[in-house]
JSON list of C-alpha atoms and ligand atoms in Angstrom, two decimals:
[
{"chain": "A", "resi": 14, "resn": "UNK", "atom": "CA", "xyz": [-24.66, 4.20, -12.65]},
{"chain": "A", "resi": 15, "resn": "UNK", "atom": "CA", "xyz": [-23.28, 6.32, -15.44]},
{"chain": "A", "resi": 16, "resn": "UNK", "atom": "CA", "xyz": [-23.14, 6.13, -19.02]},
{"chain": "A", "resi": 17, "resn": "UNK", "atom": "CA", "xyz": [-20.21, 7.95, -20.69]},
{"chain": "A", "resi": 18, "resn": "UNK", "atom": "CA", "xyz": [-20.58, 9.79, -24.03]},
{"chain": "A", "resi": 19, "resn": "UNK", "atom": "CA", "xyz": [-17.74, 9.51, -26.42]},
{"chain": "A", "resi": 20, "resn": "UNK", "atom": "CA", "xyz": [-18.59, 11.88, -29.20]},
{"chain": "A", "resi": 21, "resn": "UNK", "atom": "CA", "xyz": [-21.91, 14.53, -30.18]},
{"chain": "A", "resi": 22, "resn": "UNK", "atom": "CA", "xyz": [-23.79, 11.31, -30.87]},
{"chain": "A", "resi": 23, "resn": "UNK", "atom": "CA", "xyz": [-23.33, 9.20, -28.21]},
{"chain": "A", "resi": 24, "resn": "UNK", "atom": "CA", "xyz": [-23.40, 12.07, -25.68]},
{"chain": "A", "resi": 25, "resn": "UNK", "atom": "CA", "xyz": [-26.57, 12.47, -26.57]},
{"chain": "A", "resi": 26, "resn": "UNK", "atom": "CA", "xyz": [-27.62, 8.97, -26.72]},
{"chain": "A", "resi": 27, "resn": "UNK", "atom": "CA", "xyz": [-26.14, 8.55, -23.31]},
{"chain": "A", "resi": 28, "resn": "UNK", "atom": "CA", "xyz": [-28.76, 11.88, -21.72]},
{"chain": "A", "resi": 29, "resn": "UNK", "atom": "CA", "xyz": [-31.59, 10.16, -23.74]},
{"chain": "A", "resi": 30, "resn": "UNK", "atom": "CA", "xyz": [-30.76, 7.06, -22.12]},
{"chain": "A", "resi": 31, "resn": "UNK", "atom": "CA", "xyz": [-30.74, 8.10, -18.70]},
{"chain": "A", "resi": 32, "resn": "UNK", "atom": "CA", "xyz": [-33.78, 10.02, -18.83]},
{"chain": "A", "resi": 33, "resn": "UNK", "atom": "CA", "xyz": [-35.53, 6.26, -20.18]},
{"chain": "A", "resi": 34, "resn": "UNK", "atom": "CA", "xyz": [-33.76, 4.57, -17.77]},
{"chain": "A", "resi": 35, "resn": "UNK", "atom": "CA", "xyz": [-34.01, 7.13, -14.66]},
{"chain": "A", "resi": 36, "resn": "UNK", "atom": "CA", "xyz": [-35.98, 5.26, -12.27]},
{"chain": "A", "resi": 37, "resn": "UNK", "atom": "CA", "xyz": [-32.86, 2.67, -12.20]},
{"chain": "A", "resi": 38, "resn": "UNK", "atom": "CA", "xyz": [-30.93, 5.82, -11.07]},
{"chain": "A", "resi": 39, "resn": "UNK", "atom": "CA", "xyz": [-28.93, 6.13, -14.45]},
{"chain": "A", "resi": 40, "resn": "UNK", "atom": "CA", "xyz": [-27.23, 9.31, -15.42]},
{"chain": "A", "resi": 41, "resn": "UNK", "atom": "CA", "xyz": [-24.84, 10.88, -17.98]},
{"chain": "A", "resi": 42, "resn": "UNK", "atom": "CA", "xyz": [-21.78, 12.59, -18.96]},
{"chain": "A", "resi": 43, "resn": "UNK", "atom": "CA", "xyz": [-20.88, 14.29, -22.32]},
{"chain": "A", "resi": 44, "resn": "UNK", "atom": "CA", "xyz": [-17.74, 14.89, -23.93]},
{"chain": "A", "resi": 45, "resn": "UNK", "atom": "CA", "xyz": [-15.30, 14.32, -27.04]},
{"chain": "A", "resi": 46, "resn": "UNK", "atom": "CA", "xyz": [-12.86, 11.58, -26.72]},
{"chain": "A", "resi": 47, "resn": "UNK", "atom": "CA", "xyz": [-9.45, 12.27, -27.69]},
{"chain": "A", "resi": 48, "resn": "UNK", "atom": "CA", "xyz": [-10.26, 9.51, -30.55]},
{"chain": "A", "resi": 49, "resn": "UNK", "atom": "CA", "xyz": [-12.95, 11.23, -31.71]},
{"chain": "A", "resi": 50, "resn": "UNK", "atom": "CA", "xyz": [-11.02, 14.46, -31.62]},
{"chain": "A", "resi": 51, "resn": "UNK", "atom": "CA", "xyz": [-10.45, 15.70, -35.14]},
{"chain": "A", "resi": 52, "resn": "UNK", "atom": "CA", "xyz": [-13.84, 15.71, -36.27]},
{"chain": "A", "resi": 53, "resn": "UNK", "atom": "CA", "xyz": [-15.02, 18.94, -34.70]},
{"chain": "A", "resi": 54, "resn": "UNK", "atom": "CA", "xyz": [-13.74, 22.11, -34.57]},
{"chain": "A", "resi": 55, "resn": "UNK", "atom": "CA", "xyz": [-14.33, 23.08, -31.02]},
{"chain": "A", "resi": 56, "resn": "UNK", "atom": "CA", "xyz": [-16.91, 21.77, -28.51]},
{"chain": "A", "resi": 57, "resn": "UNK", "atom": "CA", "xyz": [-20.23, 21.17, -29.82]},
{"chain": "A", "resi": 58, "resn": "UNK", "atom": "CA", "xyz": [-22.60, 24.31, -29.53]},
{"chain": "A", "resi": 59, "resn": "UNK", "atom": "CA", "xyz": [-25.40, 21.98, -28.32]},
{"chain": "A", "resi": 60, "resn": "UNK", "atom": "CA", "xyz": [-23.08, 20.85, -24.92]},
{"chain": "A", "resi": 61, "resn": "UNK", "atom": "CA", "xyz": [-23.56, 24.34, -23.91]},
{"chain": "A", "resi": 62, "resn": "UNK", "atom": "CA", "xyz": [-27.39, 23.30, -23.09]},
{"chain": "A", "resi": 63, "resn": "UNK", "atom": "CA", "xyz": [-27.14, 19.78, -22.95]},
{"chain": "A", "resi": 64, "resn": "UNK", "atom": "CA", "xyz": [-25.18, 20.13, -20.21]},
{"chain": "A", "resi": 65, "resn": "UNK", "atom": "CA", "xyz": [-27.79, 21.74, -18.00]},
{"chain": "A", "resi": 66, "resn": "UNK", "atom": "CA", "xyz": [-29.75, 18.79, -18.35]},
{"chain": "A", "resi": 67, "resn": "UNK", "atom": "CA", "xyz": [-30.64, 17.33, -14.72]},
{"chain": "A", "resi": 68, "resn": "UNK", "atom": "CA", "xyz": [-29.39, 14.28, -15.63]},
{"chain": "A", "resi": 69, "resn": "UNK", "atom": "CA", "xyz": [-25.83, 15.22, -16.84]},
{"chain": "A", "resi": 70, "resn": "UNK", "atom": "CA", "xyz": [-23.16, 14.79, -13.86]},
{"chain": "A", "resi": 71, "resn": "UNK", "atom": "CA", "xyz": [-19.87, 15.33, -15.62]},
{"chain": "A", "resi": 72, "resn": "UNK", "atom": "CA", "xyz": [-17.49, 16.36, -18.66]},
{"chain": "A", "resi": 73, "resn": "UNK", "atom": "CA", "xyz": [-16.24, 13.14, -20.15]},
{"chain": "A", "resi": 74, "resn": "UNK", "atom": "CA", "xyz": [-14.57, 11.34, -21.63]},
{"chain": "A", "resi": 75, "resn": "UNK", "atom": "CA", "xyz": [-11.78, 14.10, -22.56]},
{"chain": "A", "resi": 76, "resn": "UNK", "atom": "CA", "xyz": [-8.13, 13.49, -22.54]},
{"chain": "A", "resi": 77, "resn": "UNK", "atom": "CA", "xyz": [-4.99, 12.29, -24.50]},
{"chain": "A", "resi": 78, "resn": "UNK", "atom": "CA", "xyz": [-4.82, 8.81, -26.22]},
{"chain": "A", "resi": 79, "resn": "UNK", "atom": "CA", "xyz": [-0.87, 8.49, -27.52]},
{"chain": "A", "resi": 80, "resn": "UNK", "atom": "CA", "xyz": [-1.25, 4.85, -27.48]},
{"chain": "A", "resi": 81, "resn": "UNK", "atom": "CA", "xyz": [-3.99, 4.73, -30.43]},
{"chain": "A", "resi": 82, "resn": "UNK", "atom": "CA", "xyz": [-3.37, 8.38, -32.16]},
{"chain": "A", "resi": 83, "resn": "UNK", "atom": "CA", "xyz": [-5.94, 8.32, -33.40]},
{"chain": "A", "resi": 84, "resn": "UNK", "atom": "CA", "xyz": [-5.96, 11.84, -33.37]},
{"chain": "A", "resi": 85, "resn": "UNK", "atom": "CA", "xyz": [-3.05, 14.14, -34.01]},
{"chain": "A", "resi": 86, "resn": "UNK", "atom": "CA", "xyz": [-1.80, 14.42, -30.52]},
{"chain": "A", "resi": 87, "resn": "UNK", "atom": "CA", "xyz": [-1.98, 18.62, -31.25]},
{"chain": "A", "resi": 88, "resn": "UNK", "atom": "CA", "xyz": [-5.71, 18.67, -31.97]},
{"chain": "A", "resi": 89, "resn": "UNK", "atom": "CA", "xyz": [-6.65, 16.43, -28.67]},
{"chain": "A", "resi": 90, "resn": "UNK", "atom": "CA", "xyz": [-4.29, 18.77, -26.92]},
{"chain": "A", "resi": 91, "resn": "UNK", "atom": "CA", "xyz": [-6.38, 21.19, -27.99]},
{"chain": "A", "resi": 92, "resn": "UNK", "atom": "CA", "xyz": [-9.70, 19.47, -27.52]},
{"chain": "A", "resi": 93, "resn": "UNK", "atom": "CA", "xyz": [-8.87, 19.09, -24.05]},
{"chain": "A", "resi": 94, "resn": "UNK", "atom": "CA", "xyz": [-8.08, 21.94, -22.89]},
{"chain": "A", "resi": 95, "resn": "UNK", "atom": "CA", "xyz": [-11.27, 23.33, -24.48]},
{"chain": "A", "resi": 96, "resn": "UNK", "atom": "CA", "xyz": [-13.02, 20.94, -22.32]},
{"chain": "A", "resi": 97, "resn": "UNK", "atom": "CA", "xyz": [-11.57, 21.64, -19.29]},
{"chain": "A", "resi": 98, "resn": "UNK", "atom": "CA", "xyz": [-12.37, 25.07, -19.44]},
{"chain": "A", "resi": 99, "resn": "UNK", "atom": "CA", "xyz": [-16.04, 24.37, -20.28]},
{"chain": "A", "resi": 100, "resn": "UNK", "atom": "CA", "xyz": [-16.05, 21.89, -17.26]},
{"chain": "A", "resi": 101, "resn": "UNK", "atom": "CA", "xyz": [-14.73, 24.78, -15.23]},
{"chain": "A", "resi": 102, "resn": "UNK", "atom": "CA", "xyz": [-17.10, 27.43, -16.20]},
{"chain": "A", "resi": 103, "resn": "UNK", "atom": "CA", "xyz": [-19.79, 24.76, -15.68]},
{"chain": "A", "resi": 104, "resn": "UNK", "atom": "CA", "xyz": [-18.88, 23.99, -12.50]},
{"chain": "A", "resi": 105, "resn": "UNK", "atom": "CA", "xyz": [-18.41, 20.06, -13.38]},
{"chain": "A", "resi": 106, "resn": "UNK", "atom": "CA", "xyz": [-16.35, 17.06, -12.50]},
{"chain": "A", "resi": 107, "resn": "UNK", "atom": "CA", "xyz": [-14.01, 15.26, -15.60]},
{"chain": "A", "resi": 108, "resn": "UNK", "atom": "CA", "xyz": [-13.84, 11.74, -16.58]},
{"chain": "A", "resi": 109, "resn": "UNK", "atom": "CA", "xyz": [-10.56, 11.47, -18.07]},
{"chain": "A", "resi": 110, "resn": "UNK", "atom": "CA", "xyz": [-9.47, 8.95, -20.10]},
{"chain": "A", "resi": 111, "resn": "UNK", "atom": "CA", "xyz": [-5.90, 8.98, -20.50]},
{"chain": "A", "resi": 112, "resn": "UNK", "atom": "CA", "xyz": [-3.32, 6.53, -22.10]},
{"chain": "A", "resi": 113, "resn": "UNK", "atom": "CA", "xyz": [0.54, 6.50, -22.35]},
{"chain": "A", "resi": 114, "resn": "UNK", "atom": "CA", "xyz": [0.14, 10.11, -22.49]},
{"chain": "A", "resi": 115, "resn": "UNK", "atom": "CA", "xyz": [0.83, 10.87, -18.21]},
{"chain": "A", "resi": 116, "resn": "UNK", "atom": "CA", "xyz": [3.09, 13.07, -18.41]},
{"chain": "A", "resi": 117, "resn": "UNK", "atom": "CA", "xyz": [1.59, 16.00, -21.02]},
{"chain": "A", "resi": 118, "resn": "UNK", "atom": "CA", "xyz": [-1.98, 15.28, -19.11]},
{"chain": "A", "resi": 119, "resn": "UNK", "atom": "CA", "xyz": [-0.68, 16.14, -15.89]},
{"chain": "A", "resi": 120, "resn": "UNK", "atom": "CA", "xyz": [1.30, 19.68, -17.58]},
{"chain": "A", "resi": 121, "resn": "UNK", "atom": "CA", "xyz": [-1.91, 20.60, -18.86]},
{"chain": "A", "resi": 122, "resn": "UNK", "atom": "CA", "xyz": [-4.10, 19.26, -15.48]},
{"chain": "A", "resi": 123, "resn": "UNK", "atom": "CA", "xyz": [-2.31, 21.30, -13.42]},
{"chain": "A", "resi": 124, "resn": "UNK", "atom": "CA", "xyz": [-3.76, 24.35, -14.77]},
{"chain": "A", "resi": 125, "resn": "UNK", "atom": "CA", "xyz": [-7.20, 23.10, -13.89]},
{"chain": "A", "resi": 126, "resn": "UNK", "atom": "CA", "xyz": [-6.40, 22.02, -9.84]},
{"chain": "A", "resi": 127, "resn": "UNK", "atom": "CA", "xyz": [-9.75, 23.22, -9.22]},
{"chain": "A", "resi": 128, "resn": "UNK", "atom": "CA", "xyz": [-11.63, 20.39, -10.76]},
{"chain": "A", "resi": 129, "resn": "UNK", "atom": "CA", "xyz": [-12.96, 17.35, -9.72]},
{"chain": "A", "resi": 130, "resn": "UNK", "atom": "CA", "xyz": [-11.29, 14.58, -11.95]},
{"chain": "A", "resi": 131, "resn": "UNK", "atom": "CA", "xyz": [-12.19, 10.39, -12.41]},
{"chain": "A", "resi": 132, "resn": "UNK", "atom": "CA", "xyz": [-9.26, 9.02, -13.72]},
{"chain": "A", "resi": 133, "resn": "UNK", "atom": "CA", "xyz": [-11.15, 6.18, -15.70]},
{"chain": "A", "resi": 134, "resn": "UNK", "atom": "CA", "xyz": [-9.11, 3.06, -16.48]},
{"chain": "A", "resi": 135, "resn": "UNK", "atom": "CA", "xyz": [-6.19, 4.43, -14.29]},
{"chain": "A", "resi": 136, "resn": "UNK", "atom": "CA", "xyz": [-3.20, 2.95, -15.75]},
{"chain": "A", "resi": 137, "resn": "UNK", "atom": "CA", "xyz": [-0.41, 5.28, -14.61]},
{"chain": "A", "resi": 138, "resn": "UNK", "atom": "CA", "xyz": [0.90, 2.57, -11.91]},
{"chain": "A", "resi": 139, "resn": "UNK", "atom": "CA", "xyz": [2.72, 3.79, -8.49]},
{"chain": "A", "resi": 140, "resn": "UNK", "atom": "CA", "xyz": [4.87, 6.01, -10.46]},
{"chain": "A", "resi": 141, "resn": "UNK", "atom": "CA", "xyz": [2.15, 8.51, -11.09]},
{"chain": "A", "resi": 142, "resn": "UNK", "atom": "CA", "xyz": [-0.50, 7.69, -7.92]},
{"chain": "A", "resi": 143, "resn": "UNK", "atom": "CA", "xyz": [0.98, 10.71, -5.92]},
{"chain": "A", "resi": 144, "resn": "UNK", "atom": "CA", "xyz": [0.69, 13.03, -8.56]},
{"chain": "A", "resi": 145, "resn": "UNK", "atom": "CA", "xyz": [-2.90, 11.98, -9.43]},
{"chain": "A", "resi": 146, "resn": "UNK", "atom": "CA", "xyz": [-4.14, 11.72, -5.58]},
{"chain": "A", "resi": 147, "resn": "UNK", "atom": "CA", "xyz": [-2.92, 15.43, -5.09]},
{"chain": "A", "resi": 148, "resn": "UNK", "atom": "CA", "xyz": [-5.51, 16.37, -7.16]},
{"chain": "A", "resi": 149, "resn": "UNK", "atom": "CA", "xyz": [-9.50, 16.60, -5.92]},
{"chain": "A", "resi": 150, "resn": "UNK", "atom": "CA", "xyz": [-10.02, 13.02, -7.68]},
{"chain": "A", "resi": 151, "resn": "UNK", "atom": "CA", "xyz": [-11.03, 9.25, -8.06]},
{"chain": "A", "resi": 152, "resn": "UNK", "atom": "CA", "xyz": [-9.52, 6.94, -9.62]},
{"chain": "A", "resi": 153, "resn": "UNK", "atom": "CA", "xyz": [-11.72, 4.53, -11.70]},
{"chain": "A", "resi": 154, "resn": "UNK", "atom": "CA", "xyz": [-10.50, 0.47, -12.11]},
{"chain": "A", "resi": 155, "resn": "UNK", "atom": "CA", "xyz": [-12.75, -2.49, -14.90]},
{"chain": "A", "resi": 156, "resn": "UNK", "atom": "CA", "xyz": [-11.54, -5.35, -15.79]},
{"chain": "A", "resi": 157, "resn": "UNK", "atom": "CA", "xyz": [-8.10, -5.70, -15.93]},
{"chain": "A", "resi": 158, "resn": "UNK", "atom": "CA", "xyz": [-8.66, -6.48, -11.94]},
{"chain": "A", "resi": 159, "resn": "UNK", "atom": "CA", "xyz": [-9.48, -9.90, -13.32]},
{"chain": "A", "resi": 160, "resn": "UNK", "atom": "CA", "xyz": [-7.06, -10.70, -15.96]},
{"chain": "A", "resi": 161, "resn": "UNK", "atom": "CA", "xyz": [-4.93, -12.86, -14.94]},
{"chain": "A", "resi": 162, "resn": "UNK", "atom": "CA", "xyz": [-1.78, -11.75, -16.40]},
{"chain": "A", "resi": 163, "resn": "UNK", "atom": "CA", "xyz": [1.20, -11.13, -14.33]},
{"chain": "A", "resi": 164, "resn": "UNK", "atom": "CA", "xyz": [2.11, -7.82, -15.90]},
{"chain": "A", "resi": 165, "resn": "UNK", "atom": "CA", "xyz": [-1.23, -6.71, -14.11]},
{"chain": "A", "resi": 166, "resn": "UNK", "atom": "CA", "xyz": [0.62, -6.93, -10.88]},
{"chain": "A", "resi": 167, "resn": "UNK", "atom": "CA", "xyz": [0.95, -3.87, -10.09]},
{"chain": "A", "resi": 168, "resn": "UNK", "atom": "CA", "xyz": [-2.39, -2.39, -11.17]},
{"chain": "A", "resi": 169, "resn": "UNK", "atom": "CA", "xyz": [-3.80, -5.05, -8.46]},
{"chain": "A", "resi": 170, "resn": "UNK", "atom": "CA", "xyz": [-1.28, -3.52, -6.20]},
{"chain": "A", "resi": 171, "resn": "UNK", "atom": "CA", "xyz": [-2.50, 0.21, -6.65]},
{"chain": "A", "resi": 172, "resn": "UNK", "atom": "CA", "xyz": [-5.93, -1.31, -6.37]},
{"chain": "A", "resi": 173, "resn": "UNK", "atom": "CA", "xyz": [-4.79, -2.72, -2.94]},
{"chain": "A", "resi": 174, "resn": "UNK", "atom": "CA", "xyz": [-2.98, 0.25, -1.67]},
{"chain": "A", "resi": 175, "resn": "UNK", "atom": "CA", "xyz": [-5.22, 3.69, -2.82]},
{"chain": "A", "resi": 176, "resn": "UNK", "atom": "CA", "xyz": [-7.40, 5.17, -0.26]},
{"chain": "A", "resi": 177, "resn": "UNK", "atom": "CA", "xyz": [-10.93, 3.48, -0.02]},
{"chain": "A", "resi": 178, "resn": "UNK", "atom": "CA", "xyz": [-12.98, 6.72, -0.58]},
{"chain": "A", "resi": 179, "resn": "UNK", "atom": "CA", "xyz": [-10.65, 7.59, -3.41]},
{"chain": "A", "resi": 180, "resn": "UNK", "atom": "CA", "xyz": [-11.91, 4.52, -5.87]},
{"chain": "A", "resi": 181, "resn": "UNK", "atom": "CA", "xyz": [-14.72, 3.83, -8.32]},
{"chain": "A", "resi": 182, "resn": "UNK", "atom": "CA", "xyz": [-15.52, 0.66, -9.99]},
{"chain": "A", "resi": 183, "resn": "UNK", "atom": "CA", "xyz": [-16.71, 0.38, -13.84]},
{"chain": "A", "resi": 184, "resn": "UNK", "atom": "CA", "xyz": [-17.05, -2.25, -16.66]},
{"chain": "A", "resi": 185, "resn": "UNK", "atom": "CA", "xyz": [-15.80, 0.08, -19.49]},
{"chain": "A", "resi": 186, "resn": "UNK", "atom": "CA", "xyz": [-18.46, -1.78, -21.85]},
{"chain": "A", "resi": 187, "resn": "UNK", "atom": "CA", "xyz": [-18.23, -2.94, -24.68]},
{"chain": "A", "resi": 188, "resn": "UNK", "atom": "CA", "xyz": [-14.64, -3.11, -24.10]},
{"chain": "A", "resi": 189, "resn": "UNK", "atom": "CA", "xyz": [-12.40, -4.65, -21.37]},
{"chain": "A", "resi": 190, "resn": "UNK", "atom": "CA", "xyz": [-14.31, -8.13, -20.42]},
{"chain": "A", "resi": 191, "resn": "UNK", "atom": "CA", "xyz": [-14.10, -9.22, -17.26]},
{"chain": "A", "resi": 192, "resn": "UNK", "atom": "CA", "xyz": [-12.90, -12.94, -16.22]},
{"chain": "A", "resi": 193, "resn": "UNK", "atom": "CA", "xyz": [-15.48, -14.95, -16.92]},
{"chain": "A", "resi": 194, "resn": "UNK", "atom": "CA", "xyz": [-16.55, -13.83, -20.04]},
{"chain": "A", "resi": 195, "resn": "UNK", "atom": "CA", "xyz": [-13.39, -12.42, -21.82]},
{"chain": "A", "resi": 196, "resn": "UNK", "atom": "CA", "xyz": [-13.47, -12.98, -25.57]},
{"chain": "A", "resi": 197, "resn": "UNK", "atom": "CA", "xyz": [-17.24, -11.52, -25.64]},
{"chain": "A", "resi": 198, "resn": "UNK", "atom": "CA", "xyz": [-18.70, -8.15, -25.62]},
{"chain": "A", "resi": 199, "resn": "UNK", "atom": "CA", "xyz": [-18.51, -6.50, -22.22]},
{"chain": "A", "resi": 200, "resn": "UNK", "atom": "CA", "xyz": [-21.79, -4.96, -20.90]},
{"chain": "A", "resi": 201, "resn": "UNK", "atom": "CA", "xyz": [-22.69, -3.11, -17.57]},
{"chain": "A", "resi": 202, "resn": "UNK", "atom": "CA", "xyz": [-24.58, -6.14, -16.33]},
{"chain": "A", "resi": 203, "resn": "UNK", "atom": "CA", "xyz": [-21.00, -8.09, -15.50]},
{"chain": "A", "resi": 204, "resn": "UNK", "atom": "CA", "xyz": [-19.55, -5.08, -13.34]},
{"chain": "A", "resi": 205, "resn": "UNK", "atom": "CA", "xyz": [-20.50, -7.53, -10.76]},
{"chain": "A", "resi": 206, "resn": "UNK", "atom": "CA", "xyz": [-17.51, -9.44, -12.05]},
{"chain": "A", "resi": 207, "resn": "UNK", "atom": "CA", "xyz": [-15.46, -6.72, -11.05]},
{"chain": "A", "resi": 208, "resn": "UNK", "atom": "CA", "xyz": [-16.87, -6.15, -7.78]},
{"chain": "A", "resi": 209, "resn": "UNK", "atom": "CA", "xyz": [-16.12, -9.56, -7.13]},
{"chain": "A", "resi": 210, "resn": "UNK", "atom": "CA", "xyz": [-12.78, -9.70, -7.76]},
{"chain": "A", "resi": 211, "resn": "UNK", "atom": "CA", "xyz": [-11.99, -5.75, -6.14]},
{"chain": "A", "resi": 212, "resn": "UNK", "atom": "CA", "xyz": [-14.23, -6.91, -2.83]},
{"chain": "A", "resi": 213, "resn": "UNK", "atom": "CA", "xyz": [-11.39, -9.92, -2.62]},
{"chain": "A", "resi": 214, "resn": "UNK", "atom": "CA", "xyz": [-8.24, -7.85, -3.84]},
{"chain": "A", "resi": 215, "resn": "UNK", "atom": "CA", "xyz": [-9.72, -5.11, -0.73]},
{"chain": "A", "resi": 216, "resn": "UNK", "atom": "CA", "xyz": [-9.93, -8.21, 1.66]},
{"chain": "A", "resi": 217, "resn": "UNK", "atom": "CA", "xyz": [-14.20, -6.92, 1.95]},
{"chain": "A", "resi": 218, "resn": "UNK", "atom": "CA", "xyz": [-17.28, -8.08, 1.49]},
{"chain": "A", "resi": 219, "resn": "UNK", "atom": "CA", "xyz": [-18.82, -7.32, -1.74]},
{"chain": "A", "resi": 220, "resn": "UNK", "atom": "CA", "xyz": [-21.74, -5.29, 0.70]},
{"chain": "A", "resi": 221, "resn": "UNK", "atom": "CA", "xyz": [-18.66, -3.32, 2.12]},
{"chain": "A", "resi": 222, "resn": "UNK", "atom": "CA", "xyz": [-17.07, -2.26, -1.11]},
{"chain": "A", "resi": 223, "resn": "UNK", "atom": "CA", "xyz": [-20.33, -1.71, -2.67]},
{"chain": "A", "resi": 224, "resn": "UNK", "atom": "CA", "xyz": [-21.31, 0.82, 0.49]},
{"chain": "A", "resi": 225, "resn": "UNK", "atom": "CA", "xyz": [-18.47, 2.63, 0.50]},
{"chain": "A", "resi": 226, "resn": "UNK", "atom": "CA", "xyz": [-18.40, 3.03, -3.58]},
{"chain": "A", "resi": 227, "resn": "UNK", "atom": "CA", "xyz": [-21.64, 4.02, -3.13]},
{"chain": "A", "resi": 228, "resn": "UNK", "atom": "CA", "xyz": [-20.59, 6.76, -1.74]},
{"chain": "A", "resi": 229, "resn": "UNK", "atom": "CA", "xyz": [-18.02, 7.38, -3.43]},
{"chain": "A", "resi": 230, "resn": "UNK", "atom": "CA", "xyz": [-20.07, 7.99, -6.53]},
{"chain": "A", "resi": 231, "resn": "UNK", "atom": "CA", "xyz": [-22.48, 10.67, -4.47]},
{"chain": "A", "resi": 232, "resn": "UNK", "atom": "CA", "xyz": [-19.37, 12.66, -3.17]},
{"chain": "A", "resi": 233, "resn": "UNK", "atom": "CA", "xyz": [-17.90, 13.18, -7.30]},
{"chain": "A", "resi": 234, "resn": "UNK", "atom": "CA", "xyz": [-20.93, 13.13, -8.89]},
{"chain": "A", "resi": 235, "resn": "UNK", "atom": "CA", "xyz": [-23.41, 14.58, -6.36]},
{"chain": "A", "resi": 236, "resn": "UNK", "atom": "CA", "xyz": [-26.35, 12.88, -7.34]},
{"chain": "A", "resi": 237, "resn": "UNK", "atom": "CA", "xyz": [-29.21, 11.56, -5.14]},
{"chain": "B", "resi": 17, "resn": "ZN", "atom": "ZN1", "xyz": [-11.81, 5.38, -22.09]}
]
């Protein structure tokens, strides 16, 4: 399991956390989310050893939020791209988090083909699945699986349709509740919610899907 970090803070929390928690095979990524962008500079001077630490797997979450803004879309431009590059000198996989913002993410992805990217909460439908599979990548799916509003169609249909060793499952917590407990805080402990409801959209057991995701997770993340 992995615990994202959103901001300095939280990336931090997230390491300490996984260290506690290590025997339950937890680990960690670091990053600035585009939300969070305007309140640094540039990357966080501390990354550059926190991200040696043996628990931290990946650079994330980075990307472009248009939907909220709640960042000048320049500065998380800017943000990310820093990010990428750091991920790329460190050698790491992304976890990008990217909303109504497709088609600038992609421009700038493209000049980073060489990374390993988990596209958390995909969202960008059939109309962008080609793009996004061309790249060394996962894609990452919560929740929504389980809402059970129509316009969620065609999410469920990606979910049907991508390759099996190209998908990750996650709970998103606090946010993005799964069926049966929408309304309340999410937390990691209802992922099995999701699993559920992805084993039956995959036409699996929940032992299948949870096998091959699995290893999924030791193929992008490489840990033991
Ligand atoms: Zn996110």
């Amino acid at each position: 399991m992995l615990i994202a970090g959103c901001d300095f803070e939280d990336s931090c929390e997230a390491v300490a956390l996984s260290e506690d928690f290590s025997q339950f095979g937890l680990y960690a990524s670091i990053g600035i989310h585009p939300h969070e962008s305007s309140r640094y500079e540039s990357i966080p001077d501390a990354f550059s050893r926190l991200v040696h630490d043996t628990k931290v797997v990946a650079v994330g979450e980075i990307g472009l939020d248009y939907h909220y803004d709640h960042s000048p879309r320049e500065i998380q431009r800017k943000m990310f791209e820093a990010q990428l590059e750091f991920a790329e000198r460190e050698k790491m996989p992304v976890i990008l988090h990217i909303r109504d913002a497709m088609n600038d993410a992609l421009a700038i992805l493209s000049d980073y083909g060489g990374l390993k990217m988990l596209f958390h909460c995909y969202s960008g439908g059939f109309k962008y699945l080609d793009d996004v599979l061309e790249f060394d990548s996962m894609c990452a799916f919560g929740g929504a699986l389980t809402w059970p509003s129509k316009g969620l169609g065609e999410l469920r249909d990606v979910f049907r349709k991508i390759p099996l060793e190209r998908i990750l499952l996650e709970t998103d917590s606090p946010y993005m509740t799964p069926v049966p407990f929408r309304g309340k805080t999410n937390e990691p402990a209802y992922i099995k919610h999701v699993y559920d409801k992805a084993a039956e959209l995959r036409s699996m057991t929940v032992e299948e899907l949870a096998s091959q995701i699995e290893t999924n997770a030791k193929e992008f993340f490489k840990w033991e």
